[in-house]
Coordinates of C-alpha atoms in Angstrom, one line a residue:
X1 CA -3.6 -17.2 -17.0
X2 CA -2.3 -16.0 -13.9
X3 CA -4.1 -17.5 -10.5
X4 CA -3.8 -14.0 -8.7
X5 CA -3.9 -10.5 -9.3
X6 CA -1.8 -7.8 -7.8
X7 CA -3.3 -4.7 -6.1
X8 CA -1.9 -1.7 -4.7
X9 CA -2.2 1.0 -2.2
X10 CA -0.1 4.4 -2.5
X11 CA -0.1 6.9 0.1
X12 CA 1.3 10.3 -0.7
X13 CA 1.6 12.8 2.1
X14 CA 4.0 15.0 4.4
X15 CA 6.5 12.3 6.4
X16 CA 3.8 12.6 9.3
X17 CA 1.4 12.5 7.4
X18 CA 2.2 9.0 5.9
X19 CA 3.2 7.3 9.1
X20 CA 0.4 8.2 10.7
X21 CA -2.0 7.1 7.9
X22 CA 0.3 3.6 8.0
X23 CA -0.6 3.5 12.4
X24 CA -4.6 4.0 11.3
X25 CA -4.5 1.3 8.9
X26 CA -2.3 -1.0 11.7
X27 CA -5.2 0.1 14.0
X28 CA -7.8 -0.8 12.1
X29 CA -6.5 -4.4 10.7
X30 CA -5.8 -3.5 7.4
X31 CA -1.9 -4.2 7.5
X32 CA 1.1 -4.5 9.7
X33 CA 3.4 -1.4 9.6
X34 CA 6.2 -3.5 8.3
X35 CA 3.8 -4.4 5.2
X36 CA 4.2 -1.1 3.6
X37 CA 7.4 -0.2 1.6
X38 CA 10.0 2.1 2.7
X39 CA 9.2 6.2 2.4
X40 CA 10.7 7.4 -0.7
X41 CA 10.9 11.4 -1.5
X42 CA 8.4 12.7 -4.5
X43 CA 10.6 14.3 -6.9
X44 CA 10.2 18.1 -6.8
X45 CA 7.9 18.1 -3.9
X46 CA 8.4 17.8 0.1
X47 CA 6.2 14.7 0.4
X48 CA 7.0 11.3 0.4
X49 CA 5.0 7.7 -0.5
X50 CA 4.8 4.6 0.2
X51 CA 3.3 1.5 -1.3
X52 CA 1.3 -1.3 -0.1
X53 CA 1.3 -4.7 -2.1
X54 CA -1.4 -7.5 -2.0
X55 CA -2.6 -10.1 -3.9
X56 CA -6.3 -11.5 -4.5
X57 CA -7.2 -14.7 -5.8
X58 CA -8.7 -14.7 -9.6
X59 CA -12.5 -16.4 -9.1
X60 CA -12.5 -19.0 -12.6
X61 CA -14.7 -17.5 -15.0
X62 CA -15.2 -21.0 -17.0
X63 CA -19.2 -21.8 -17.9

């Protein structure tokens, strides 16, 4: 069983729209602007996203 679990966080947006949402969350201590991936286009669409990866711990669930 693995000992961690892998969340995500995807921000879709305008190019502006997702660097400024990745300067909030710098702001506010939730990740380091280098944390995030790198802006990729949205097929068909003029937006872009990006993805943030972490890892929690898995709490044992043994009785």
């Amino acid at each position: 069983m693995p000992e961690r679990e892998k969340v995500q966080f995807l921000i879709i947006s305008s190019r502006e729209g997702v660097q400024e949402q990745i300067r909030n969350f710098y702001v506010m201590g939730f990740a380091q602007v280098d944390d995030w991936g790198r802006l990729t286009p949205v097929p068909n669409s003029d937006r872009v996203m990006t993805i943030l990866t972490r890892y929690r711990k898995l709490e044992s669930t043994d009785s």
